[in-house]
């Protein structure tokens, strides 16, 4: 399975972070409106991602990632879906829907790293890094890239969070 090294953090000033990410990436970023439906599953996480402002196929994403602070390895598989409503109904009936996450995401590409600055409905503003690992790279190399970029972005380890946005929403709602 493909692999990322990821970090997620709560952010206080998205405008400043977007400015820095824009400078580091040499671009204005791409604005994405995403709707993620999470399904119950025995291991890992399974979500259906629908892009609300782009003409591209939805994605069914399965991933396994530990719920720890700081850089962590995430193994994932993505299937492109042309009929997301049918898939949502089928998986919902089979596994049950855990919940939905609506977000506006600014995406910046810095080298091999995807920098996401997210405004998550019901949660607030967050930043995610995904260092897309090359086949010949070690976990340690990915962590070094992630930590270096976190420092350049001015994100502090005290702001790191664990879990998926779905987990944070469920926790906030007492579930």
PDB file of C-alpha atoms in Angstrom, residues 21-87:
ATOM      1  CA  UNK A  21       2.509  27.791   2.774  1.00  0.00           C
ATOM      2  CA  UNK A  22       2.041  29.886  -0.356  1.00  0.00           C
ATOM      3  CA  UNK A  23       5.615  31.191  -0.116  1.00  0.00           C
ATOM      4  CA  UNK A  24       7.037  27.698   0.471  1.00  0.00           C
ATOM      5  CA  UNK A  25       5.044  26.156  -2.384  1.00  0.00           C
ATOM      6  CA  UNK A  26       5.419  29.042  -4.819  1.00  0.00           C
ATOM      7  CA  UNK A  27       1.660  28.937  -5.462  1.00  0.00           C
ATOM      8  CA  UNK A  28      -1.630  30.359  -4.243  1.00  0.00           C
ATOM      9  CA  UNK A  29      -2.834  26.860  -3.408  1.00  0.00           C
ATOM     10  CA  UNK A  30      -5.980  25.103  -4.571  1.00  0.00           C
ATOM     11  CA  UNK A  31      -9.325  25.469  -2.781  1.00  0.00           C
ATOM     12  CA  UNK A  32     -11.211  22.181  -2.343  1.00  0.00           C
ATOM     13  CA  UNK A  33     -14.686  21.642  -0.899  1.00  0.00           C
ATOM     14  CA  UNK A  34     -14.817  18.100   0.455  1.00  0.00           C
ATOM     15  CA  UNK A  35     -17.504  15.929   1.991  1.00  0.00           C
ATOM     16  CA  UNK A  36     -16.191  12.813   3.735  1.00  0.00           C
ATOM     17  CA  UNK A  37     -18.556  10.055   4.844  1.00  0.00           C
ATOM     18  CA  UNK A  38     -16.958   7.668   7.344  1.00  0.00           C
ATOM     19  CA  UNK A  39     -18.135   4.087   7.670  1.00  0.00           C
ATOM     20  CA  UNK A  40     -17.794   1.711  10.589  1.00  0.00           C
ATOM     21  CA  UNK A  41     -15.092  -0.883   9.949  1.00  0.00           C
ATOM     22  CA  UNK A  42     -13.188  -3.438  12.016  1.00  0.00           C
ATOM     23  CA  UNK A  43      -9.727  -1.972  11.478  1.00  0.00           C
ATOM     24  CA  UNK A  44      -8.373   1.265  10.091  1.00  0.00           C
ATOM     25  CA  UNK A  45     -10.713   3.873   8.666  1.00  0.00           C
ATOM     26  CA  UNK A  46     -12.918   3.860   5.572  1.00  0.00           C
ATOM     27  CA  UNK A  47     -14.290   7.027   4.028  1.00  0.00           C
ATOM     28  CA  UNK A  48     -15.972   8.154   0.840  1.00  0.00           C
ATOM     29  CA  UNK A  49     -14.702  11.560  -0.287  1.00  0.00           C
ATOM     30  CA  UNK A  50     -16.815  13.667  -2.638  1.00  0.00           C
ATOM     31  CA  UNK A  51     -15.319  16.800  -4.202  1.00  0.00           C
ATOM     32  CA  UNK A  52     -18.016  19.470  -4.222  1.00  0.00           C
ATOM     33  CA  UNK A  53     -16.250  22.085  -6.373  1.00  0.00           C
ATOM     34  CA  UNK A  54     -14.290  19.957  -8.827  1.00  0.00           C
ATOM     35  CA  UNK A  55     -15.273  17.783 -11.726  1.00  0.00           C
ATOM     36  CA  UNK A  56     -13.370  14.714 -10.583  1.00  0.00           C
ATOM     37  CA  UNK A  57     -14.390  11.268  -9.393  1.00  0.00           C
ATOM     38  CA  UNK A  58     -15.105  10.641  -5.756  1.00  0.00           C
ATOM     39  CA  UNK A  59     -12.606   8.564  -3.793  1.00  0.00           C
ATOM     40  CA  UNK A  60     -13.142   5.590  -1.527  1.00  0.00           C
ATOM     41  CA  UNK A  61     -10.194   5.735   0.869  1.00  0.00           C
ATOM     42  CA  UNK A  62      -9.106   3.056   3.308  1.00  0.00           C
ATOM     43  CA  UNK A  63      -6.258   3.891   5.668  1.00  0.00           C
ATOM     44  CA  UNK A  64      -4.481   2.642   8.752  1.00  0.00           C
ATOM     45  CA  UNK A  65      -2.714   5.173  10.967  1.00  0.00           C
ATOM     46  CA  UNK A  66      -1.912   5.177  14.679  1.00  0.00           C
ATOM     47  CA  UNK A  67      -3.652   7.799  16.822  1.00  0.00           C
ATOM     48  CA  UNK A  68      -0.493   9.427  18.158  1.00  0.00           C
ATOM     49  CA  UNK A  69       0.821  12.988  18.310  1.00  0.00           C
ATOM     50  CA  UNK A  70       3.439  14.160  15.843  1.00  0.00           C
ATOM     51  CA  UNK A  71       4.648  12.440  12.680  1.00  0.00           C
ATOM     52  CA  UNK A  72       3.067   9.048  12.032  1.00  0.00           C
ATOM     53  CA  UNK A  73       2.957   6.574   9.203  1.00  0.00           C
ATOM     54  CA  UNK A  74      -0.296   6.146   7.286  1.00  0.00           C
ATOM     55  CA  UNK A  75      -0.828   3.254   4.880  1.00  0.00           C
ATOM     56  CA  UNK A  76      -3.677   3.860   2.453  1.00  0.00           C
ATOM     57  CA  UNK A  77      -5.479   2.693  -0.648  1.00  0.00           C
ATOM     58  CA  UNK A  78      -7.647   4.906  -2.867  1.00  0.00           C
ATOM     59  CA  UNK A  79     -10.282   3.717  -5.335  1.00  0.00           C
ATOM     60  CA  UNK A  80     -11.801   6.257  -7.734  1.00  0.00           C
ATOM     61  CA  UNK A  81     -15.596   6.126  -7.702  1.00  0.00           C
ATOM     62  CA  UNK A  82     -17.904   7.419 -10.450  1.00  0.00           C
ATOM     63  CA  UNK A  83     -21.165   6.692  -8.587  1.00  0.00           C
ATOM     64  CA  UNK A  84     -20.597   7.922  -5.005  1.00  0.00           C
ATOM     65  CA  UNK A  85     -24.261   7.985  -3.968  1.00  0.00           C
ATOM     66  CA  UNK A  86     -24.717   4.294  -4.813  1.00  0.00           C
ATOM     67  CA  UNK A  87     -21.491   3.410  -2.992  1.00  0.00           C
TER      68      UNK A  87
END
